[in-house]
CSV table of C-alpha atoms in Angstrom, one decimal:
chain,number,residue,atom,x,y,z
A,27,UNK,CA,0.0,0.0,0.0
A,28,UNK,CA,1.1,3.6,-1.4
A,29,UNK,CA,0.3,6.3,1.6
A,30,UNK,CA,-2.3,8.1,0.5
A,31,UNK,CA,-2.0,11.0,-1.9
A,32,UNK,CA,-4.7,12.9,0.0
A,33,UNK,CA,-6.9,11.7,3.2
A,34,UNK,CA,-9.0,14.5,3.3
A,35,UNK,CA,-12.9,12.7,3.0
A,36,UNK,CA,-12.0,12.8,-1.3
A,37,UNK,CA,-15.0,11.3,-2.5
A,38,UNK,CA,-16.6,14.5,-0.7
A,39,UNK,CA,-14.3,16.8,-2.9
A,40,UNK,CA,-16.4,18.5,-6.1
A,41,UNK,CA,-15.7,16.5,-9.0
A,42,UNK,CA,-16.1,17.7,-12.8
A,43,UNK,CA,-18.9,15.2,-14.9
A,44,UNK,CA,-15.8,13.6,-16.5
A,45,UNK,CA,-14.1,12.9,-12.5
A,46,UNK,CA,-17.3,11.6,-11.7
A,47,UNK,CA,-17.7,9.4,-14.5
A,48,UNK,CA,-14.4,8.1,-13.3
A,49,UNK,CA,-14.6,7.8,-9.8
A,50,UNK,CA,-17.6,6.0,-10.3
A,51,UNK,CA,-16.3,3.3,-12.8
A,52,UNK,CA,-13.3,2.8,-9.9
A,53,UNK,CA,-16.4,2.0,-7.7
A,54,UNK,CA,-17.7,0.0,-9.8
A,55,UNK,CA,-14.9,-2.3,-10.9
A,56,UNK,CA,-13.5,-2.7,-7.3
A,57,UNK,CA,-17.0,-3.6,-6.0
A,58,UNK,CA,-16.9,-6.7,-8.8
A,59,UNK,CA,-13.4,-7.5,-8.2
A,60,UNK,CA,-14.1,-7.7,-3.8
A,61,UNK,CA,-17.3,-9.2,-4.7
A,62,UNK,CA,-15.6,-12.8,-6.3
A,63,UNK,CA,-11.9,-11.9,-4.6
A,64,UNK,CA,-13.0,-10.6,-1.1
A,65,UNK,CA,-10.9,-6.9,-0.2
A,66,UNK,CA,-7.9,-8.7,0.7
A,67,UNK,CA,-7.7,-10.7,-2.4
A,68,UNK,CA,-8.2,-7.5,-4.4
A,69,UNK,CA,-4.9,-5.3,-5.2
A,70,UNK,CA,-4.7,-1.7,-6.5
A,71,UNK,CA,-2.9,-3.0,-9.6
A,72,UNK,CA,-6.1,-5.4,-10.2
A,73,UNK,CA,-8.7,-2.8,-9.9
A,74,UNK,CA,-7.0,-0.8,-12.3
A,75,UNK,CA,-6.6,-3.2,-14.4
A,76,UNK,CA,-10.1,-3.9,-14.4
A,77,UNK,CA,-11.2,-0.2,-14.3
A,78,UNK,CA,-8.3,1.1,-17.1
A,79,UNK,CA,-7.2,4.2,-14.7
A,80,UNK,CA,-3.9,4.7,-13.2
A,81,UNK,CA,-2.8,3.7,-9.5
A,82,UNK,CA,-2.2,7.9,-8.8
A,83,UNK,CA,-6.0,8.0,-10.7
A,84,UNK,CA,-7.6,5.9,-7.6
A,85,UNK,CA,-5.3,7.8,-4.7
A,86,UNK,CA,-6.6,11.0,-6.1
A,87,UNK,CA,-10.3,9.9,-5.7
A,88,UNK,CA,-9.9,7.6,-3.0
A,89,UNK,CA,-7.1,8.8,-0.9
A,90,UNK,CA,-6.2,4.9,-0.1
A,91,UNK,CA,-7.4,1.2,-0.5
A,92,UNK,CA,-9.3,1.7,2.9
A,93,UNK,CA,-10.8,5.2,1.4
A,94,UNK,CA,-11.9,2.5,-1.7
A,95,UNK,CA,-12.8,0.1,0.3
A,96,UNK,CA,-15.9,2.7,2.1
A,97,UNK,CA,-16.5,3.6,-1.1
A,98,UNK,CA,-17.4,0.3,-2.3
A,99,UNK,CA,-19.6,-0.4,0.9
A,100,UNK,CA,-22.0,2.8,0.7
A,101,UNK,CA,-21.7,2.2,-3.4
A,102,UNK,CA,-23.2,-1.5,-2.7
A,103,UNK,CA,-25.6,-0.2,-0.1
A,104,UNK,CA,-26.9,2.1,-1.8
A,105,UNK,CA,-27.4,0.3,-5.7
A,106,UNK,CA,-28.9,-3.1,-4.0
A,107,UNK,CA,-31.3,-0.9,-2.0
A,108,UNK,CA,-32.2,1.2,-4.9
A,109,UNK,CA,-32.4,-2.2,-7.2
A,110,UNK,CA,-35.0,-3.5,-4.7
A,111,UNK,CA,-36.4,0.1,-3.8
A,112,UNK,CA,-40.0,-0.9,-4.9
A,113,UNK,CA,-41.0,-4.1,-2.7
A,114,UNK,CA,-38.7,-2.7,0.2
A,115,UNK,CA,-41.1,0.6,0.1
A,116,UNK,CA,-43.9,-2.0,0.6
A,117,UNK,CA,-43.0,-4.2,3.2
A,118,UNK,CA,-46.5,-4.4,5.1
A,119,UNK,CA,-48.3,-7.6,4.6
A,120,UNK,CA,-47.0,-11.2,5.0
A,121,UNK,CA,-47.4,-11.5,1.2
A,122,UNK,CA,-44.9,-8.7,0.3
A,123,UNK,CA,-42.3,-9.6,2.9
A,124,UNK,CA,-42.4,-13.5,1.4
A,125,UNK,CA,-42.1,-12.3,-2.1
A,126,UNK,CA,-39.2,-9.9,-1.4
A,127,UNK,CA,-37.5,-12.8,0.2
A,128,UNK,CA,-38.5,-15.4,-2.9
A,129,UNK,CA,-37.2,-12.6,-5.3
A,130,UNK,CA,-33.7,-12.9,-3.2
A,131,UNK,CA,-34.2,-16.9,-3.3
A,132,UNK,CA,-34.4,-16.7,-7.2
A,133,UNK,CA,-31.5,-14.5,-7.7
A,134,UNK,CA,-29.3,-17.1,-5.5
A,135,UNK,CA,-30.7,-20.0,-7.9
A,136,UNK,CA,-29.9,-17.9,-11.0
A,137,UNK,CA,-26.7,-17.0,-9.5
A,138,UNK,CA,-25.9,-21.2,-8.2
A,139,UNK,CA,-26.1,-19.6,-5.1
A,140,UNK,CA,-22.3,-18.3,-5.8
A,141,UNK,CA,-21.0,-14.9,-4.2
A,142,UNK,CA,-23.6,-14.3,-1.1
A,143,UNK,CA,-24.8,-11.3,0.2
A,144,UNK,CA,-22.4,-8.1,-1.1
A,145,UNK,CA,-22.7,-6.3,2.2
A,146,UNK,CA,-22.7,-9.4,4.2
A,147,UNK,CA,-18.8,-10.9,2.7
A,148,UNK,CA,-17.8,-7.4,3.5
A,149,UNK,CA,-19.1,-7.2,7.0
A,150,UNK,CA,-17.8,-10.7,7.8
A,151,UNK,CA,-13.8,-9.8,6.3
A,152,UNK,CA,-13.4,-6.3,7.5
A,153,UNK,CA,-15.5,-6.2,11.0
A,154,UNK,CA,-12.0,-6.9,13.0
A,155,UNK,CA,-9.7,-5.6,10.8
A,156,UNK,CA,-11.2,-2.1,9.7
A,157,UNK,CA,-12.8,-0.2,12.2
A,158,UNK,CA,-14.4,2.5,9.7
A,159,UNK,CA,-15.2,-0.2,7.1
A,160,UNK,CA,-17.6,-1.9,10.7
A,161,UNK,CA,-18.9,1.3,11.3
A,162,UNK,CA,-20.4,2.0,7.4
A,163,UNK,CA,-21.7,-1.9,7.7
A,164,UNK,CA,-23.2,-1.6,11.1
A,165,UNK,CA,-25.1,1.5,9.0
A,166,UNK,CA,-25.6,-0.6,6.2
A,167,UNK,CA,-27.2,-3.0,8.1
A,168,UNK,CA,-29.6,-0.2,9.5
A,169,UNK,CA,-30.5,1.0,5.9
A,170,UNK,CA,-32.0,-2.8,5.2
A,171,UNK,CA,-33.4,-3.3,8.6
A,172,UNK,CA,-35.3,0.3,8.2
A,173,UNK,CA,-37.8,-0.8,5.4
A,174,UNK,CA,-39.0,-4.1,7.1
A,175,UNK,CA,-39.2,-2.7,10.5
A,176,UNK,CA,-41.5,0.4,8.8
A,177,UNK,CA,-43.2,-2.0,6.9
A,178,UNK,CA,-44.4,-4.0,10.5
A,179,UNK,CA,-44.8,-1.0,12.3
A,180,UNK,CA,-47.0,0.2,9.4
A,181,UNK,CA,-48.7,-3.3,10.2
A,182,UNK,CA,-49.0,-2.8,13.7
A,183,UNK,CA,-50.7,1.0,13.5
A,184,UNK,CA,-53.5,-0.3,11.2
A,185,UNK,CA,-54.1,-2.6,13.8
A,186,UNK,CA,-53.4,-6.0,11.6
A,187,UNK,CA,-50.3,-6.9,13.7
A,188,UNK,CA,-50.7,-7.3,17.4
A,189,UNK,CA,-49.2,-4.7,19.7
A,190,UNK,CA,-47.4,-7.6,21.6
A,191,UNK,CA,-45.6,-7.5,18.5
A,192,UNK,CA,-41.5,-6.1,18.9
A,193,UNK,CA,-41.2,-4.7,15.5
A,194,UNK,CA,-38.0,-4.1,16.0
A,195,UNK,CA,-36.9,-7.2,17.0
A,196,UNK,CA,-38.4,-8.6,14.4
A,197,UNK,CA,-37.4,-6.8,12.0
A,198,UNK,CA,-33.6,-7.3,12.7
A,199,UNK,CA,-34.7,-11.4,13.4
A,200,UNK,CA,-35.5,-11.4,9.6
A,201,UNK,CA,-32.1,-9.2,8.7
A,202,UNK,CA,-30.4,-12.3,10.5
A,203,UNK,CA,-32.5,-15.3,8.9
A,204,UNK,CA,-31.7,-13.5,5.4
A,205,UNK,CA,-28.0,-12.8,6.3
A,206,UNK,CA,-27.1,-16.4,7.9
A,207,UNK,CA,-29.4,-17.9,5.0
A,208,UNK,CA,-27.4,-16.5,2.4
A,209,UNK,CA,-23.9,-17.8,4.4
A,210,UNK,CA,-25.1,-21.6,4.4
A,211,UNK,CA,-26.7,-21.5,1.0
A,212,UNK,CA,-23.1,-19.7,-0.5
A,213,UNK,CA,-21.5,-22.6,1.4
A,214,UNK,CA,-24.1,-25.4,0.2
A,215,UNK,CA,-24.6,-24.1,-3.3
A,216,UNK,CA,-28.2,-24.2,-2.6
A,217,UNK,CA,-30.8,-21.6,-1.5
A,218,UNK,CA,-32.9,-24.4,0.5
A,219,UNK,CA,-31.0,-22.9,3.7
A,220,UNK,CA,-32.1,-19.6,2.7
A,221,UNK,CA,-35.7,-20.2,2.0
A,222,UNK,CA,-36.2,-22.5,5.3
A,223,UNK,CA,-34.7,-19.5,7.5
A,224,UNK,CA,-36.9,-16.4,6.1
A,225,UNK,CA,-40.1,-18.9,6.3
A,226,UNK,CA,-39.6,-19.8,9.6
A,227,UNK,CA,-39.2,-16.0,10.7
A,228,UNK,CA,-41.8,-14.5,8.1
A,229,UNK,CA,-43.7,-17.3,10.1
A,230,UNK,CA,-43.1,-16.3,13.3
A,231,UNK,CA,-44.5,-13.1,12.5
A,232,UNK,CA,-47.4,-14.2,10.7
A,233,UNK,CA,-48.1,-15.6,14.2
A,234,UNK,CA,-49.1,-11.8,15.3
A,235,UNK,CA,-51.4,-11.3,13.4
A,236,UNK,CA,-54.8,-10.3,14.3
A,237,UNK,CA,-57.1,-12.7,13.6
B,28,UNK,CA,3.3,-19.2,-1.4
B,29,UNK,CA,6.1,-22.4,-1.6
B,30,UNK,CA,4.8,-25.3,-3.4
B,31,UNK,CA,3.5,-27.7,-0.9
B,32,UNK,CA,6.7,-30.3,0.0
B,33,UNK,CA,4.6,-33.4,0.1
B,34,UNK,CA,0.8,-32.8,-1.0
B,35,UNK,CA,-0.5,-36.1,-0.4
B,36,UNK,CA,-2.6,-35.9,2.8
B,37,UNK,CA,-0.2,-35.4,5.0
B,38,UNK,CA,-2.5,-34.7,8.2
B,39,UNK,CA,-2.8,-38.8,7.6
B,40,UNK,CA,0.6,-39.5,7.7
B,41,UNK,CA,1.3,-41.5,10.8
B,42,UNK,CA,3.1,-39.1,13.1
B,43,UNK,CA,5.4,-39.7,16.2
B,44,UNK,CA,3.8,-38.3,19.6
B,45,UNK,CA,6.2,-35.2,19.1
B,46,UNK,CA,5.0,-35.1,15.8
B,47,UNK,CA,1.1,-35.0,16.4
B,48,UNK,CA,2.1,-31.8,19.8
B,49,UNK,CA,3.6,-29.8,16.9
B,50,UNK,CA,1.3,-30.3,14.3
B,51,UNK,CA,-1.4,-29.7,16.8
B,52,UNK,CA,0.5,-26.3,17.8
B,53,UNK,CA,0.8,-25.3,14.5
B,54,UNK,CA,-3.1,-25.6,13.6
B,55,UNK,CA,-3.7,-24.0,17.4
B,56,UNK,CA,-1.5,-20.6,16.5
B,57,UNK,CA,-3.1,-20.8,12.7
B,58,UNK,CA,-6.7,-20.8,14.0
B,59,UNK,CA,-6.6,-18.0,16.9
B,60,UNK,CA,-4.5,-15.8,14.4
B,61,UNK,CA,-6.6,-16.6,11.4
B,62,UNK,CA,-9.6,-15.6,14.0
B,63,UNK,CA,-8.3,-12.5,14.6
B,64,UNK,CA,-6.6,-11.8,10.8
B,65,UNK,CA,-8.6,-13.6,8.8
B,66,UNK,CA,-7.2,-16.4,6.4
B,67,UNK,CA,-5.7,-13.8,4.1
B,68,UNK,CA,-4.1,-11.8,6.8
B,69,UNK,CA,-2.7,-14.6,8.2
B,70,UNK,CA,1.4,-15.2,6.3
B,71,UNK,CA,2.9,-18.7,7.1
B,72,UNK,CA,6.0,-16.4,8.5
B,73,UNK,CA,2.9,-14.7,11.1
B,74,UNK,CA,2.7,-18.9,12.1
B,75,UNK,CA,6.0,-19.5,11.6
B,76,UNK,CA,6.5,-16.8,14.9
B,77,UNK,CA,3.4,-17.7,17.0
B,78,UNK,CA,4.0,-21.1,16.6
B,79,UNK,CA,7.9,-21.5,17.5
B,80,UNK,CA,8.0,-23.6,14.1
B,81,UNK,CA,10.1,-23.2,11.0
B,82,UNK,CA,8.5,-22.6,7.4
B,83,UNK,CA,9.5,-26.3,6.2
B,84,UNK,CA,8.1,-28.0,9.5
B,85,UNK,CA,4.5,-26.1,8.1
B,86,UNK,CA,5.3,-27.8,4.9
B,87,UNK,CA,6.0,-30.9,6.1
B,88,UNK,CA,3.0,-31.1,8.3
B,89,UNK,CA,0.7,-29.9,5.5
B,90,UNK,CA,1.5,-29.5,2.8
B,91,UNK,CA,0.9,-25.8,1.4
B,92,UNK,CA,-1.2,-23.3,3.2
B,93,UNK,CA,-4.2,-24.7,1.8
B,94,UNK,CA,-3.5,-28.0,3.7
B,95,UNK,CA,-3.4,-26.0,6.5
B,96,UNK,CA,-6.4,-24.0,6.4
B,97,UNK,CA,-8.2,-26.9,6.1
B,98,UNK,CA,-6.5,-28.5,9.1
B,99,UNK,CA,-7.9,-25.3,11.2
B,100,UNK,CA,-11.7,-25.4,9.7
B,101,UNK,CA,-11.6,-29.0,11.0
B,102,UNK,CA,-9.8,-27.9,14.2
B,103,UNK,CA,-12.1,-24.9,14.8
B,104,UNK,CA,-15.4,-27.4,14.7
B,105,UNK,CA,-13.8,-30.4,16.3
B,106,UNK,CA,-13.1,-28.0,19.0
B,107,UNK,CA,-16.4,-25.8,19.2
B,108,UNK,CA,-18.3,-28.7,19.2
B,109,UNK,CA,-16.3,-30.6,21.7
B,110,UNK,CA,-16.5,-27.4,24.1
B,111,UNK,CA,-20.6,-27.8,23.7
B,112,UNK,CA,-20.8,-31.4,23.4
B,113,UNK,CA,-23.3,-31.3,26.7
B,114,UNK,CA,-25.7,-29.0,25.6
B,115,UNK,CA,-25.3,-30.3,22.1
B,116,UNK,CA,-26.6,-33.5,23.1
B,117,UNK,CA,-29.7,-32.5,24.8
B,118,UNK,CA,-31.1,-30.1,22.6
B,119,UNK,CA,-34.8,-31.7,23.0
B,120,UNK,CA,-36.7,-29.2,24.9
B,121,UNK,CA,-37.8,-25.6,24.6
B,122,UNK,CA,-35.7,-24.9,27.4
B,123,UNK,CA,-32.6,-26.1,26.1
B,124,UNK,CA,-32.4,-24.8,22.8
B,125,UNK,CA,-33.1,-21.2,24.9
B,126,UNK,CA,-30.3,-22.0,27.3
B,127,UNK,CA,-27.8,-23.0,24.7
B,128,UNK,CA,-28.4,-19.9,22.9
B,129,UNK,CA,-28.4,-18.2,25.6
B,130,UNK,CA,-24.9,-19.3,26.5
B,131,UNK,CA,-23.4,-18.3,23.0
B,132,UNK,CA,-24.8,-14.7,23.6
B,133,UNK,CA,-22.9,-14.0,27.0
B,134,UNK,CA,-20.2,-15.4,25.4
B,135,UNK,CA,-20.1,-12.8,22.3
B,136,UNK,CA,-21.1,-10.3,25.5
B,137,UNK,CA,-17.9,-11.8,27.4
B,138,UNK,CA,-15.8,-10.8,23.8
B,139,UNK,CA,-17.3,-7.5,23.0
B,140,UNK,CA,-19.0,-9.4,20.5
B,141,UNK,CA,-15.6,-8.9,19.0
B,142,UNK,CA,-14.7,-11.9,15.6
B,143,UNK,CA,-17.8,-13.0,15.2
B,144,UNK,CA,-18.5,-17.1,14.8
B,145,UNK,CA,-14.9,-19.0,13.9
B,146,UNK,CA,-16.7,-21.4,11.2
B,147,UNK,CA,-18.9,-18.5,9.9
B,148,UNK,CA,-15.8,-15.8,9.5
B,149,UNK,CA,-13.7,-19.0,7.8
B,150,UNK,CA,-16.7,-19.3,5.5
B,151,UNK,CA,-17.6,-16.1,4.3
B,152,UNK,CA,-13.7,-15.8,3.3
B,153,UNK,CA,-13.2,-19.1,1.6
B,154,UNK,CA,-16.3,-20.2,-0.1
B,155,UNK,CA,-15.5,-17.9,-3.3
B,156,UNK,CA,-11.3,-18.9,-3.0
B,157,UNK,CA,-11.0,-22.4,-1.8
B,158,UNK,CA,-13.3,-24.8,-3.2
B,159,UNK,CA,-12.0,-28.1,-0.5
B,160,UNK,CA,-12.4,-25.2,2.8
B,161,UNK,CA,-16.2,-24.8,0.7
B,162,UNK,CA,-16.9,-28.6,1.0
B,163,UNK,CA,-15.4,-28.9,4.5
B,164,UNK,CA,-17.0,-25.7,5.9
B,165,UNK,CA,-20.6,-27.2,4.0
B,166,UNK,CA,-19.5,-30.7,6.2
B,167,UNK,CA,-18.7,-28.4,9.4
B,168,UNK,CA,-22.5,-26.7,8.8
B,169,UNK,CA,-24.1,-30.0,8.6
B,170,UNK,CA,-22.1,-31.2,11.7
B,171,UNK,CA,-23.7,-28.2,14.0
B,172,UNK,CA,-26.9,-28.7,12.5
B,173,UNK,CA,-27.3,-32.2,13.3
B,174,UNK,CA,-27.4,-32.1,16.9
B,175,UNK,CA,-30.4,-29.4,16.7
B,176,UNK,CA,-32.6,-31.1,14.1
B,177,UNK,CA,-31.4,-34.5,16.2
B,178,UNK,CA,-33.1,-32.7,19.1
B,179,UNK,CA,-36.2,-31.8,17.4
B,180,UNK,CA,-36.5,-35.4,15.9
B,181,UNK,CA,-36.7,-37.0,20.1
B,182,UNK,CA,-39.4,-34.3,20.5
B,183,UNK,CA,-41.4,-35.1,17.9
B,184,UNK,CA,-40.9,-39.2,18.5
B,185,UNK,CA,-42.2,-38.0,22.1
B,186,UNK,CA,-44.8,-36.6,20.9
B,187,UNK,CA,-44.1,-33.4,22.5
B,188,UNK,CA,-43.8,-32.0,18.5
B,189,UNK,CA,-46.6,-31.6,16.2
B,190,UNK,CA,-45.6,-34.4,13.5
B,191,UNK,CA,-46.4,-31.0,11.1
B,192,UNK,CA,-43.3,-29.4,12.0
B,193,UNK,CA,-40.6,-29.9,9.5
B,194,UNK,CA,-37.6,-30.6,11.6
B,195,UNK,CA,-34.9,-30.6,9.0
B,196,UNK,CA,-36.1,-27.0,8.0
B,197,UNK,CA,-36.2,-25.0,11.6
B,198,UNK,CA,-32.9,-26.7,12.7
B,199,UNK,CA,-31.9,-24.8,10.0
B,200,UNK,CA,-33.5,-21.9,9.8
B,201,UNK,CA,-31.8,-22.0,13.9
B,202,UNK,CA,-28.2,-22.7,12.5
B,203,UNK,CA,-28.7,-19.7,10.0
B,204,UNK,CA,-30.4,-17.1,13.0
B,205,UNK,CA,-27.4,-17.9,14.8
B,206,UNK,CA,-25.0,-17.2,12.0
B,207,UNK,CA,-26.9,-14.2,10.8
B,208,UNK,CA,-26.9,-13.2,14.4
B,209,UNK,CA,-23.7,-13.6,15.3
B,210,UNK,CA,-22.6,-11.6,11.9
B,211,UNK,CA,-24.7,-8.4,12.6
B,212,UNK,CA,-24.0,-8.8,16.4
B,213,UNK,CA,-20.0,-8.8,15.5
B,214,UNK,CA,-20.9,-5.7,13.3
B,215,UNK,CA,-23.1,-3.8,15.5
B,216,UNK,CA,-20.8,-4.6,19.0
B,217,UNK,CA,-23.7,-5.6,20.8
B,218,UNK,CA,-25.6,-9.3,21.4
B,219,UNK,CA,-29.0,-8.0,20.7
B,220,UNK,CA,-29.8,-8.8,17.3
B,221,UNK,CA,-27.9,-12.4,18.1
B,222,UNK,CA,-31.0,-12.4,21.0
B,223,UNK,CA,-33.6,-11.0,18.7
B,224,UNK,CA,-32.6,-13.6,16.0
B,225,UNK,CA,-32.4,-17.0,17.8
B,226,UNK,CA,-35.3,-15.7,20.0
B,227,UNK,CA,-37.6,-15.7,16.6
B,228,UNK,CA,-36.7,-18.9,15.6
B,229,UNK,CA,-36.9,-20.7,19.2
B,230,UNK,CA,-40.8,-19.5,19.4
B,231,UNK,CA,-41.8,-20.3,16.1
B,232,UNK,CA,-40.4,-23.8,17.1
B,233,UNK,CA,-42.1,-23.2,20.4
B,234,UNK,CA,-45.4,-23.2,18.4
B,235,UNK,CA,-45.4,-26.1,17.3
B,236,UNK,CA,-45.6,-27.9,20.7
B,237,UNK,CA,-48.6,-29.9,21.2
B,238,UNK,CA,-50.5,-28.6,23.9
């Protein structure tokens, strides 16, 4: 690792169309190349190979691989939340939360159940090793528990989900069944695991429903 | 990386007592710094100096580095499972799934919640890299979820479980709340969504005890 060409918050700094355009495409290739490499297996010299930029090119934008690396987090965060934007809006019936979950079933079949979660294989490799990195996922995590617990407490105030119900807790119950799913189904090359822990939650809170 | 001295299973090679204490200190100092490094950030010259051992004795033992990561997957859920064989074995009531949980969640509390699940972390690094660690750690799954769903099975052949409930799916949909919880609770510093995850699971198996 080259020290850093500039620390100060770069991807903050005001970028012409063109820097944008070529920040952006860094993002984009290092997000691919952690995503089947992990960070650790991914060098400088690989992403811009894959990006066709220049090692000074990423410090100037990046500052460092760990500035690159928080990058890639809030740039995955942010395009799988936009991708699935619409259900996650609607997240307030026991039919929308099983058919956001079957839609992330599918795309493990379509995918041989190869990769995992995005946010989760980042969380898991950098929680000890990069404190800012654990800080963005711990946030991360908060941005896709928000839309399920909003979508139960939206539940709850129209009266169809009991008020013994902890939305909260449930909501981050599901965030677990969907994270841990996705770890023994990447591991088992089959979404079975995955399917059998979101059904047994999305279950469990079918259980508060008022009759 | 050398290439490996002798690559044919060398972990079966009959060994001498001193033999088997320094192989077995090797895989010991490879596990607790691959714990806190991860596989990548773990150099056979990091071993090398935790372990007291030369490079060629690693070699000799294993093979390559691969040889040797597999020798700590199998080490990390020999041991776990050995440490919670008691509980392990009784998993047949309500109450002893609870308290089992229960006891992993003041452990992560005893930690700081700090690394997260040893077979999980070993996982989520290697199931994209290292195709045997895949098929070991899918082994290592199956091994932890066998004494749940074994569990289950006595309850139901009691009678004490509806004969509706699908044991094979909530032990895992169990295994996967407690990896899921143990991932976010490692992220977040904190043993609540661990509780919150487990919790879930172990009442929706809760419902299906015949009254």
């Amino acid at each position: 690792m080259n020290s850093p060409v500039d620390a100060e918050e770069p991807e903050r700094r005001r970028l012409t169309k063109p820097g944008r355009k070529t920040r952006d495409r860094i993002i984009e290739a290092a997000a691919e190349l952690m995503f089947h490499h992990g960070v650790g297996g991914t060098s400088i010299p690989d992403i811009q190979a894959a990006a066709g930029v220049s090692a000074s090119q990423i410090y100037h934008y990046f500052g460092d691989k760990q500035g690159l690396v928080l990058a890639v987090v809030n740039f995955q965060t942010d395009t799988k939340l936009d991708q699935q934007r619409p259900l996650l809006d609607n997240l307030d019936s026991i039919a929308a939360l099983r058919a956001w979950c079957e839609t992330a079933a599918d795309r493990q079949d379509a995918m041989g159940c190869v990769g995992g979660c995005e946010i989760g294989s980042l969380a898991s490799e950098l929680a000890e090793t990069d404190p800012s990195a654990r800080t963005d996922l711990s946030a991360s995590f908060d941005r896709w528990e928000l839309p399920i617990r909003s979508g139960l407490a939206r539940m709850q105030t129209r009266g169809e989900l009991s008020e013994h119900a902890d939305v909260t807790a449930l909501a981050t119950a599901l965030l677990a069944a969907i994270q841990g799913g996705m770890l023994l189904s990447q591991v088992r090359r089959s979404s079975t695991a995955y399917r059998h822990a979101v059904s047994a939650v999305i279950d469990h809170i079918e259980s508060y429903l008022v009759p």
